[in-house]
mmCIF file with all atom_site columns, C-alpha atoms in Angstrom:
data_model
loop_
_atom_site.group_PDB
_atom_site.id
_atom_site.type_symbol
_atom_site.label_atom_id
_atom_site.label_alt_id
_atom_site.label_comp_id
_atom_site.label_asym_id
_atom_site.label_entity_id
_atom_site.label_seq_id
_atom_site.pdbx_PDB_ins_code
_atom_site.Cartn_x
_atom_site.Cartn_y
_atom_site.Cartn_z
_atom_site.occupancy
_atom_site.B_iso_or_equiv
_atom_site.pdbx_formal_charge
_atom_site.auth_seq_id
_atom_site.auth_comp_id
_atom_site.auth_asym_id
_atom_site.auth_atom_id
_atom_site.pdbx_PDB_model_num
ATOM 1   C CA . MET A 1 1   ? -48.317 -95.739 76.084 1.00 66.00 ? 1   MET A CA 1
ATOM 2   C CA . ARG A 1 2   ? -46.594 -94.676 79.372 1.00 68.00 ? 2   ARG A CA 1
ATOM 3   C CA . ARG A 1 3   ? -43.162 -95.282 77.833 1.00 70.00 ? 3   ARG A CA 1
ATOM 4   C CA . ALA A 1 4   ? -43.982 -92.945 74.965 1.00 67.00 ? 4   ALA A CA 1
ATOM 5   C CA . ILE A 1 5   ? -45.144 -90.211 77.222 1.00 72.00 ? 5   ILE A CA 1
ATOM 6   C CA . LEU A 1 6   ? -42.081 -90.626 79.471 1.00 63.00 ? 6   LEU A CA 1
ATOM 7   C CA . ALA A 1 7   ? -39.799 -90.627 76.430 1.00 65.00 ? 7   ALA A CA 1
ATOM 8   C CA . ILE A 1 8   ? -41.452 -87.372 75.065 1.00 76.00 ? 8   ILE A CA 1
ATOM 9   C CA . THR A 1 9   ? -41.169 -85.731 78.479 1.00 73.00 ? 9   THR A CA 1
ATOM 10  C CA . GLY A 1 10  ? -37.551 -86.707 78.929 1.00 68.00 ? 10  GLY A CA 1
ATOM 11  C CA . LEU A 1 11  ? -36.736 -85.449 75.380 1.00 70.00 ? 11  LEU A CA 1
ATOM 12  C CA . ALA A 1 12  ? -38.455 -82.054 76.165 1.00 69.00 ? 12  ALA A CA 1
ATOM 13  C CA . ALA A 1 13  ? -36.626 -81.703 79.428 1.00 68.00 ? 13  ALA A CA 1
ATOM 14  C CA . SER A 1 14  ? -33.192 -82.441 77.918 1.00 68.00 ? 14  SER A CA 1
ATOM 15  C CA . THR A 1 15  ? -33.823 -80.063 75.037 1.00 67.00 ? 15  THR A CA 1
ATOM 16  C CA . SER A 1 16  ? -34.740 -77.282 77.492 1.00 63.00 ? 16  SER A CA 1
ATOM 17  C CA . ALA A 1 17  ? -31.585 -77.960 79.472 1.00 58.00 ? 17  ALA A CA 1
ATOM 18  C CA . LEU A 1 18  ? -29.418 -77.747 76.318 1.00 59.00 ? 18  LEU A CA 1
ATOM 19  C CA . VAL A 1 19  ? -31.069 -74.510 75.327 1.00 59.00 ? 19  VAL A CA 1
ATOM 20  C CA . VAL A 1 20  ? -30.477 -73.057 78.766 1.00 57.00 ? 20  VAL A CA 1
ATOM 21  C CA . LEU A 1 21  ? -26.808 -74.134 78.946 1.00 57.00 ? 21  LEU A CA 1
ATOM 22  C CA . LYS A 1 22  ? -26.033 -73.298 75.320 1.00 60.00 ? 22  LYS A CA 1
ATOM 23  C CA . GLY A 1 23  ? -27.460 -69.762 75.715 1.00 57.00 ? 23  GLY A CA 1
ATOM 24  C CA . SER A 1 24  ? -25.526 -69.085 78.995 1.00 52.00 ? 24  SER A CA 1
ATOM 25  C CA . PRO A 1 25  ? -23.633 -65.798 78.483 1.00 55.00 ? 25  PRO A CA 1
ATOM 26  C CA . GLY A 1 26  ? -20.677 -66.878 80.761 1.00 52.00 ? 26  GLY A CA 1
ATOM 27  C CA . ALA A 1 27  ? -19.727 -69.864 78.518 1.00 47.00 ? 27  ALA A CA 1
ATOM 28  C CA . SER A 1 28  ? -18.151 -67.894 75.683 1.00 48.00 ? 28  SER A CA 1
ATOM 29  C CA . GLN A 1 29  ? -17.334 -64.768 77.761 1.00 50.00 ? 29  GLN A CA 1
ATOM 30  C CA . VAL A 1 30  ? -13.937 -66.090 78.987 1.00 46.00 ? 30  VAL A CA 1
ATOM 31  C CA . ALA A 1 31  ? -12.388 -66.276 75.523 1.00 46.00 ? 31  ALA A CA 1
ATOM 32  C CA . GLN A 1 32  ? -13.632 -62.860 74.655 1.00 50.00 ? 32  GLN A CA 1
ATOM 33  C CA . ASP A 1 33  ? -12.118 -61.210 77.705 1.00 50.00 ? 33  ASP A CA 1
ATOM 34  C CA . LEU A 1 34  ? -8.523  -62.164 76.905 1.00 48.00 ? 34  LEU A CA 1
ATOM 35  C CA . PRO A 1 35  ? -6.538  -59.236 75.477 1.00 51.00 ? 35  PRO A CA 1
ATOM 36  C CA . ALA A 1 36  ? -4.942  -59.947 72.087 1.00 50.00 ? 36  ALA A CA 1
ATOM 37  C CA . ASP A 1 37  ? -1.518  -59.077 73.300 1.00 50.00 ? 37  ASP A CA 1
ATOM 38  C CA . GLN A 1 38  ? -1.648  -61.585 76.214 1.00 47.00 ? 38  GLN A CA 1
ATOM 39  C CA . ALA A 1 39  ? -2.779  -64.540 74.152 1.00 44.00 ? 39  ALA A CA 1
ATOM 40  C CA . SER A 1 40  ? 0.629   -66.206 74.204 1.00 45.00 ? 40  SER A CA 1
ATOM 41  C CA . ILE A 1 41  ? 2.716   -65.683 77.337 1.00 47.00 ? 41  ILE A CA 1
ATOM 42  C CA . ALA A 1 42  ? 5.301   -68.449 76.898 1.00 46.00 ? 42  ALA A CA 1
ATOM 43  C CA . PRO A 1 43  ? 8.763   -67.082 75.925 1.00 48.00 ? 43  PRO A CA 1
ATOM 44  C CA . ALA A 1 44  ? 10.065  -67.518 72.425 1.00 48.00 ? 44  ALA A CA 1
ATOM 45  C CA . ALA A 1 45  ? 13.022  -69.699 71.691 1.00 49.00 ? 45  ALA A CA 1
ATOM 46  C CA . GLY A 1 46  ? 16.278  -67.757 72.028 1.00 49.00 ? 46  GLY A CA 1
ATOM 47  C CA . ASP A 1 47  ? 14.704  -65.218 74.405 1.00 49.00 ? 47  ASP A CA 1
ATOM 48  C CA . PRO A 1 48  ? 17.362  -64.001 76.853 1.00 49.00 ? 48  PRO A CA 1
ATOM 49  C CA . GLY A 1 49  ? 14.833  -64.040 79.608 1.00 47.00 ? 49  GLY A CA 1
ATOM 50  C CA . ALA A 1 50  ? 14.179  -67.736 79.192 1.00 45.00 ? 50  ALA A CA 1
ATOM 51  C CA . ALA A 1 51  ? 17.888  -68.634 79.278 1.00 46.00 ? 51  ALA A CA 1
ATOM 52  C CA . GLY A 1 52  ? 18.382  -66.751 82.512 1.00 48.00 ? 52  GLY A CA 1
ATOM 53  C CA . GLY A 1 53  ? 15.630  -68.652 84.241 1.00 49.00 ? 53  GLY A CA 1
ATOM 54  C CA . VAL A 1 54  ? 13.492  -65.578 84.487 1.00 51.00 ? 54  VAL A CA 1
ATOM 55  C CA . ARG A 1 55  ? 9.973   -66.168 83.344 1.00 53.00 ? 55  ARG A CA 1
ATOM 56  C CA . PRO A 1 56  ? 7.651   -63.347 82.659 1.00 50.00 ? 56  PRO A CA 1
ATOM 57  C CA . THR A 1 57  ? 4.790   -63.020 85.086 1.00 52.00 ? 57  THR A CA 1
ATOM 58  C CA . PRO A 1 58  ? 1.647   -64.404 83.556 1.00 52.00 ? 58  PRO A CA 1
ATOM 59  C CA . HIS A 1 59  ? -1.335  -62.169 83.238 1.00 51.00 ? 59  HIS A CA 1
ATOM 60  C CA . PRO A 1 60  ? -4.071  -63.010 85.740 1.00 50.00 ? 60  PRO A CA 1
ATOM 61  C CA . SER A 1 61  ? -6.495  -63.932 83.029 1.00 47.00 ? 61  SER A CA 1
ATOM 62  C CA . VAL A 1 62  ? -4.207  -66.592 81.519 1.00 47.00 ? 62  VAL A CA 1
ATOM 63  C CA . SER A 1 63  ? -4.003  -68.562 84.726 1.00 48.00 ? 63  SER A CA 1
ATOM 64  C CA . GLY A 1 64  ? -6.587  -71.057 83.617 1.00 52.00 ? 64  GLY A CA 1
ATOM 65  C CA . ARG A 1 65  ? -9.285  -69.496 85.815 1.00 55.00 ? 65  ARG A CA 1
ATOM 66  C CA . ALA A 1 66  ? -12.151 -67.417 84.684 1.00 53.00 ? 66  ALA A CA 1
ATOM 67  C CA . PRO A 1 67  ? -11.158 -63.799 85.088 1.00 53.00 ? 67  PRO A CA 1
ATOM 68  C CA . ALA A 1 68  ? -12.398 -61.915 88.147 1.00 56.00 ? 68  ALA A CA 1
ATOM 69  C CA . ALA A 1 69  ? -14.711 -59.058 87.507 1.00 56.00 ? 69  ALA A CA 1
ATOM 70  C CA . ARG A 1 70  ? -12.669 -55.976 86.915 1.00 58.00 ? 70  ARG A CA 1
ATOM 71  C CA . PRO A 1 71  ? -13.828 -52.440 86.771 1.00 55.00 ? 71  PRO A CA 1
ATOM 72  C CA . THR A 1 72  ? -14.059 -50.912 83.331 1.00 56.00 ? 72  THR A CA 1
ATOM 73  C CA . SER A 1 73  ? -14.261 -47.409 82.315 1.00 55.00 ? 73  SER A CA 1
ATOM 74  C CA . GLY A 1 74  ? -17.319 -47.170 80.176 1.00 53.00 ? 74  GLY A CA 1
ATOM 75  C CA . ALA A 1 75  ? -19.965 -49.618 79.361 1.00 49.00 ? 75  ALA A CA 1
ATOM 76  C CA . SER A 1 76  ? -20.003 -53.313 80.246 1.00 50.00 ? 76  SER A CA 1
ATOM 77  C CA . ARG A 1 77  ? -19.229 -55.902 77.638 1.00 55.00 ? 77  ARG A CA 1
ATOM 78  C CA . THR A 1 78  ? -22.634 -57.441 77.598 1.00 53.00 ? 78  THR A CA 1
ATOM 79  C CA . PRO A 1 79  ? -24.702 -56.293 74.599 1.00 53.00 ? 79  PRO A CA 1
ATOM 80  C CA . ALA A 1 80  ? -27.780 -55.598 76.790 1.00 55.00 ? 80  ALA A CA 1
ATOM 81  C CA . ALA A 1 81  ? -25.896 -53.052 78.942 1.00 52.00 ? 81  ALA A CA 1
ATOM 82  C CA . ARG A 1 82  ? -24.211 -51.089 76.186 1.00 57.00 ? 82  ARG A CA 1
ATOM 83  C CA . SER A 1 83  ? -24.467 -47.397 76.200 1.00 53.00 ? 83  SER A CA 1
ATOM 84  C CA . THR A 1 84  ? -26.786 -45.959 73.607 1.00 55.00 ? 84  THR A CA 1
ATOM 85  C CA . THR A 1 85  ? -24.871 -42.693 73.255 1.00 61.00 ? 85  THR A CA 1
ATOM 86  C CA . GLY A 1 86  ? -24.535 -41.993 69.574 1.00 62.00 ? 86  GLY A CA 1
ATOM 87  C CA . THR A 1 87  ? -27.002 -44.494 68.413 1.00 68.00 ? 87  THR A CA 1
ATOM 88  C CA . ARG A 1 88  ? -30.414 -43.728 67.190 1.00 73.00 ? 88  ARG A CA 1
ATOM 89  C CA . ALA A 1 89  ? -33.610 -45.304 68.256 1.00 70.00 ? 89  ALA A CA 1
ATOM 90  C CA . PRO A 1 90  ? -35.444 -47.226 65.617 1.00 73.00 ? 90  PRO A CA 1
ATOM 91  C CA . ALA A 1 91  ? -37.529 -44.946 63.486 1.00 73.00 ? 91  ALA A CA 1
ATOM 92  C CA . ALA A 1 92  ? -41.278 -45.055 63.978 1.00 71.00 ? 92  ALA A CA 1
ATOM 93  C CA . PRO A 1 93  ? -43.148 -46.588 61.071 1.00 72.00 ? 93  PRO A CA 1
ATOM 94  C CA . ARG A 1 94  ? -44.037 -44.045 58.442 1.00 74.00 ? 94  ARG A CA 1
ATOM 95  C CA . THR A 1 95  ? -47.693 -43.440 57.892 1.00 71.00 ? 95  THR A CA 1
ATOM 96  C CA . THR A 1 96  ? -49.002 -41.875 54.817 1.00 71.00 ? 96  THR A CA 1
ATOM 97  C CA . THR A 1 97  ? -51.986 -39.722 55.217 1.00 75.00 ? 97  THR A CA 1
ATOM 98  C CA . ALA A 1 98  ? -53.279 -39.308 51.703 1.00 77.00 ? 98  ALA A CA 1
ATOM 99  C CA . ALA A 1 99  ? -56.395 -37.276 51.344 1.00 74.00 ? 99  ALA A CA 1
ATOM 100 C CA . PRO A 1 100 ? -59.423 -39.583 51.086 1.00 78.00 ? 100 PRO A CA 1
ATOM 101 C CA . LYS A 1 101 ? -60.767 -39.900 47.573 1.00 77.00 ? 101 LYS A CA 1
ATOM 102 C CA . PRO A 1 102 ? -64.010 -38.015 47.165 1.00 80.00 ? 102 PRO A CA 1
ATOM 103 C CA . ALA A 1 103 ? -67.013 -40.173 46.772 1.00 91.00 ? 103 ALA A CA 1
ATOM 104 C CA . LEU A 1 104 ? -68.662 -40.450 43.362 1.00 95.00 ? 104 LEU A CA 1
ATOM 105 C CA . ARG A 1 105 ? -72.070 -39.120 43.039 1.00 96.00 ? 105 ARG A CA 1
ATOM 106 C CA . THR A 1 106 ? -74.569 -39.027 40.192 1.00 97.00 ? 106 THR A CA 1
ATOM 107 C CA . VAL A 1 107 ? -76.759 -36.115 39.329 1.00 97.00 ? 107 VAL A CA 1
ATOM 108 C CA . SER A 1 108 ? -79.507 -36.178 36.587 1.00 97.00 ? 108 SER A CA 1
ATOM 109 C CA . GLY A 1 109 ? -80.732 -33.308 34.581 1.00 97.00 ? 109 GLY A CA 1
ATOM 110 C CA . PRO A 1 110 ? -84.444 -32.785 33.810 1.00 97.00 ? 110 PRO A CA 1
ATOM 111 C CA . ILE A 1 111 ? -86.097 -34.443 30.792 1.00 97.00 ? 111 ILE A CA 1
ATOM 112 C CA . ILE A 1 112 ? -86.043 -32.049 27.868 1.00 97.00 ? 112 ILE A CA 1
ATOM 113 C CA . THR A 1 113 ? -88.655 -32.613 25.162 1.00 96.00 ? 113 THR A CA 1
ATOM 114 C CA . TYR A 1 114 ? -87.681 -31.466 21.644 1.00 94.00 ? 114 TYR A CA 1
ATOM 115 C CA . GLU A 1 115 ? -88.852 -32.057 18.070 1.00 92.00 ? 115 GLU A CA 1
ATOM 116 C CA . TYR A 1 116 ? -87.377 -35.617 17.794 1.00 91.00 ? 116 TYR A CA 1
ATOM 117 C CA . GLY A 1 117 ? -88.264 -36.964 21.259 1.00 92.00 ? 117 GLY A CA 1
ATOM 118 C CA . SER A 1 118 ? -87.018 -36.357 24.769 1.00 94.00 ? 118 SER A CA 1
ATOM 119 C CA . LEU A 1 119 ? -83.790 -36.888 26.656 1.00 96.00 ? 119 LEU A CA 1
ATOM 120 C CA . SER A 1 120 ? -82.088 -36.333 29.986 1.00 97.00 ? 120 SER A CA 1
ATOM 121 C CA . VAL A 1 121 ? -78.394 -36.137 30.818 1.00 97.00 ? 121 VAL A CA 1
ATOM 122 C CA . GLN A 1 122 ? -76.867 -37.836 33.802 1.00 98.00 ? 122 GLN A CA 1
ATOM 123 C CA . ILE A 1 123 ? -73.412 -36.804 35.062 1.00 97.00 ? 123 ILE A CA 1
ATOM 124 C CA . THR A 1 124 ? -71.063 -38.530 37.503 1.00 97.00 ? 124 THR A CA 1
ATOM 125 C CA . LEU A 1 125 ? -68.964 -36.315 39.721 1.00 97.00 ? 125 LEU A CA 1
ATOM 126 C CA . SER A 1 126 ? -65.877 -36.967 41.802 1.00 95.00 ? 126 SER A CA 1
ATOM 127 C CA . GLY A 1 127 ? -65.845 -34.004 44.258 1.00 93.00 ? 127 GLY A CA 1
ATOM 128 C CA . THR A 1 128 ? -66.740 -31.164 41.967 1.00 93.00 ? 128 THR A CA 1
ATOM 129 C CA . ARG A 1 129 ? -65.182 -32.633 38.813 1.00 96.00 ? 129 ARG A CA 1
ATOM 130 C CA . ILE A 1 130 ? -67.331 -34.252 36.146 1.00 96.00 ? 130 ILE A CA 1
ATOM 131 C CA . VAL A 1 131 ? -65.863 -37.689 35.400 1.00 97.00 ? 131 VAL A CA 1
ATOM 132 C CA . ASN A 1 132 ? -68.580 -39.164 33.184 1.00 97.00 ? 132 ASN A CA 1
ATOM 133 C CA . ALA A 1 133 ? -71.712 -38.000 31.305 1.00 97.00 ? 133 ALA A CA 1
ATOM 134 C CA . THR A 1 134 ? -74.375 -39.889 29.376 1.00 97.00 ? 134 THR A CA 1
ATOM 135 C CA . GLY A 1 135 ? -77.590 -39.027 27.604 1.00 96.00 ? 135 GLY A CA 1
ATOM 136 C CA . ILE A 1 136 ? -80.654 -41.091 28.689 1.00 96.00 ? 136 ILE A CA 1
ATOM 137 C CA . GLY A 1 137 ? -83.779 -41.686 26.661 1.00 94.00 ? 137 GLY A CA 1
ATOM 138 C CA . LEU A 1 138 ? -82.393 -40.507 23.345 1.00 92.00 ? 138 LEU A CA 1
ATOM 139 C CA . PRO A 1 139 ? -84.325 -41.709 20.231 1.00 89.00 ? 139 PRO A CA 1
ATOM 140 C CA . GLN A 1 140 ? -83.052 -45.038 19.005 1.00 89.00 ? 140 GLN A CA 1
ATOM 141 C CA . SER A 1 141 ? -84.458 -45.505 15.529 1.00 88.00 ? 141 SER A CA 1
ATOM 142 C CA . GLY A 1 142 ? -84.340 -43.882 12.136 1.00 87.00 ? 142 GLY A CA 1
ATOM 143 C CA . GLN A 1 143 ? -82.511 -40.699 11.362 1.00 88.00 ? 143 GLN A CA 1
ATOM 144 C CA . SER A 1 144 ? -83.190 -39.442 14.911 1.00 88.00 ? 144 SER A CA 1
ATOM 145 C CA . GLY A 1 145 ? -81.421 -42.445 16.326 1.00 90.00 ? 145 GLY A CA 1
ATOM 146 C CA . GLN A 1 146 ? -78.401 -41.801 14.105 1.00 92.00 ? 146 GLN A CA 1
ATOM 147 C CA . ARG A 1 147 ? -78.193 -38.155 15.323 1.00 92.00 ? 147 ARG A CA 1
ATOM 148 C CA . SER A 1 148 ? -78.645 -39.343 18.913 1.00 93.00 ? 148 SER A CA 1
ATOM 149 C CA . ASP A 1 149 ? -75.655 -41.712 18.437 1.00 94.00 ? 149 ASP A CA 1
ATOM 150 C CA . ASP A 1 150 ? -73.549 -38.876 17.043 1.00 94.00 ? 150 ASP A CA 1
ATOM 151 C CA . VAL A 1 151 ? -74.413 -36.624 20.035 1.00 95.00 ? 151 VAL A CA 1
ATOM 152 C CA . GLN A 1 152 ? -73.799 -39.471 22.530 1.00 95.00 ? 152 GLN A CA 1
ATOM 153 C CA . ARG A 1 153 ? -70.455 -40.305 20.912 1.00 95.00 ? 153 ARG A CA 1
ATOM 154 C CA . THR A 1 154 ? -69.302 -36.668 20.910 1.00 96.00 ? 154 THR A CA 1
ATOM 155 C CA . TYR A 1 155 ? -70.546 -35.459 24.343 1.00 97.00 ? 155 TYR A CA 1
ATOM 156 C CA . SER A 1 156 ? -70.872 -38.596 26.649 1.00 96.00 ? 156 SER A CA 1
ATOM 157 C CA . GLY A 1 157 ? -68.408 -40.991 28.251 1.00 96.00 ? 157 GLY A CA 1
ATOM 158 C CA . THR A 1 158 ? -65.248 -40.575 30.377 1.00 95.00 ? 158 THR A CA 1
ATOM 159 C CA . SER A 1 159 ? -63.404 -38.901 27.512 1.00 95.00 ? 159 SER A CA 1
ATOM 160 C CA . GLY A 1 160 ? -66.247 -37.038 25.866 1.00 96.00 ? 160 GLY A CA 1
ATOM 161 C CA . GLU A 1 161 ? -66.521 -33.297 25.381 1.00 97.00 ? 161 GLU A CA 1
ATOM 162 C CA . VAL A 1 162 ? -68.458 -32.845 28.678 1.00 97.00 ? 162 VAL A CA 1
ATOM 163 C CA . VAL A 1 163 ? -65.581 -34.247 30.746 1.00 97.00 ? 163 VAL A CA 1
ATOM 164 C CA . GLN A 1 164 ? -63.050 -32.311 28.790 1.00 96.00 ? 164 GLN A CA 1
ATOM 165 C CA . GLN A 1 165 ? -64.877 -28.901 28.932 1.00 96.00 ? 165 GLN A CA 1
ATOM 166 C CA . GLN A 1 166 ? -66.313 -29.381 32.510 1.00 96.00 ? 166 GLN A CA 1
ATOM 167 C CA . SER A 1 167 ? -69.269 -27.313 31.357 1.00 95.00 ? 167 SER A CA 1
ATOM 168 C CA . ALA A 1 168 ? -72.375 -27.277 29.208 1.00 95.00 ? 168 ALA A CA 1
ATOM 169 C CA . ASP A 1 169 ? -70.642 -24.891 26.742 1.00 95.00 ? 169 ASP A CA 1
ATOM 170 C CA . LEU A 1 170 ? -70.272 -27.473 24.009 1.00 95.00 ? 170 LEU A CA 1
ATOM 171 C CA . ASN A 1 171 ? -69.940 -27.250 20.243 1.00 94.00 ? 171 ASN A CA 1
ATOM 172 C CA . ALA A 1 172 ? -73.096 -28.361 18.383 1.00 94.00 ? 172 ALA A CA 1
ATOM 173 C CA . VAL A 1 173 ? -72.839 -31.751 16.626 1.00 94.00 ? 173 VAL A CA 1
ATOM 174 C CA . SER A 1 174 ? -73.190 -31.356 12.872 1.00 92.00 ? 174 SER A CA 1
ATOM 175 C CA . ASP A 1 175 ? -76.620 -32.275 11.554 1.00 92.00 ? 175 ASP A CA 1
ATOM 176 C CA . ALA A 1 176 ? -77.896 -32.795 15.122 1.00 94.00 ? 176 ALA A CA 1
ATOM 177 C CA . THR A 1 177 ? -78.503 -29.256 16.273 1.00 94.00 ? 177 THR A CA 1
ATOM 178 C CA . ALA A 1 178 ? -81.867 -29.876 17.991 1.00 95.00 ? 178 ALA A CA 1
ATOM 179 C CA . THR A 1 179 ? -80.500 -32.939 19.897 1.00 95.00 ? 179 THR A CA 1
ATOM 180 C CA . SER A 1 180 ? -77.347 -31.058 20.800 1.00 96.00 ? 180 SER A CA 1
ATOM 181 C CA . ASP A 1 181 ? -79.432 -28.192 22.248 1.00 96.00 ? 181 ASP A CA 1
ATOM 182 C CA . ALA A 1 182 ? -81.665 -30.477 24.297 1.00 96.00 ? 182 ALA A CA 1
ATOM 183 C CA . TYR A 1 183 ? -78.541 -32.306 25.605 1.00 97.00 ? 183 TYR A CA 1
ATOM 184 C CA . GLN A 1 184 ? -76.844 -29.065 26.575 1.00 97.00 ? 184 GLN A CA 1
ATOM 185 C CA . GLN A 1 185 ? -80.045 -27.781 28.379 1.00 97.00 ? 185 GLN A CA 1
ATOM 186 C CA . SER A 1 186 ? -80.333 -30.890 30.529 1.00 97.00 ? 186 SER A CA 1
ATOM 187 C CA . LEU A 1 187 ? -76.578 -31.057 31.155 1.00 97.00 ? 187 LEU A CA 1
ATOM 188 C CA . GLN A 1 188 ? -76.627 -27.374 32.395 1.00 97.00 ? 188 GLN A CA 1
ATOM 189 C CA . ALA A 1 189 ? -79.516 -28.112 34.751 1.00 97.00 ? 189 ALA A CA 1
ATOM 190 C CA . ALA A 1 190 ? -77.616 -31.225 36.024 1.00 97.00 ? 190 ALA A CA 1
ATOM 191 C CA . ILE A 1 191 ? -74.464 -29.003 36.653 1.00 96.00 ? 191 ILE A CA 1
ATOM 192 C CA . ASP A 1 192 ? -76.578 -26.534 38.462 1.00 96.00 ? 192 ASP A CA 1
ATOM 193 C CA . ARG A 1 193 ? -78.067 -29.188 40.689 1.00 95.00 ? 193 ARG A CA 1
ATOM 194 C CA . ALA A 1 194 ? -74.656 -30.632 41.433 1.00 92.00 ? 194 ALA A CA 1
ATOM 195 C CA . GLY A 1 195 ? -73.255 -27.198 42.464 1.00 86.00 ? 195 GLY A CA 1
#
């Protein structure tokens, strides 16, 4: 067990040392500091200077030693010390401030009693806009039920005439005048309550 712990500890220490040495900025800096025109200082074959025994003076940075620090006009070569003149700072993240959606609310009109029964209209609003309407308590059976279905189909729902007109000024449904009138009365009261 001790051997395993020692082996893991040794492995971690050697990995840390490699990371530190590998990331050292001076290791690759020497090659980058050599000017391109000074890369090869040896005279070419047939060079008159070579025949006369005169050798060109080598550049100090080619002597095999790391170059001494020399003053530079401008920014240092290290990326961290570069001048930021002419560069833009990263843009701040964009935030979209959309207007909050208005909450939905439901308002019911009064119960209207008429010759075939009674009904009430309930509307759903988003802000001040009617987005849905429905008749509640309409007669369900017989001929009255059929008329109620016609009125409900024409006026109610998210694509019914109430949502399209945004008012109680609706066309009467054919053969369902009494039901249409009762629906419109309750609808107008609901709109007034919502206002």
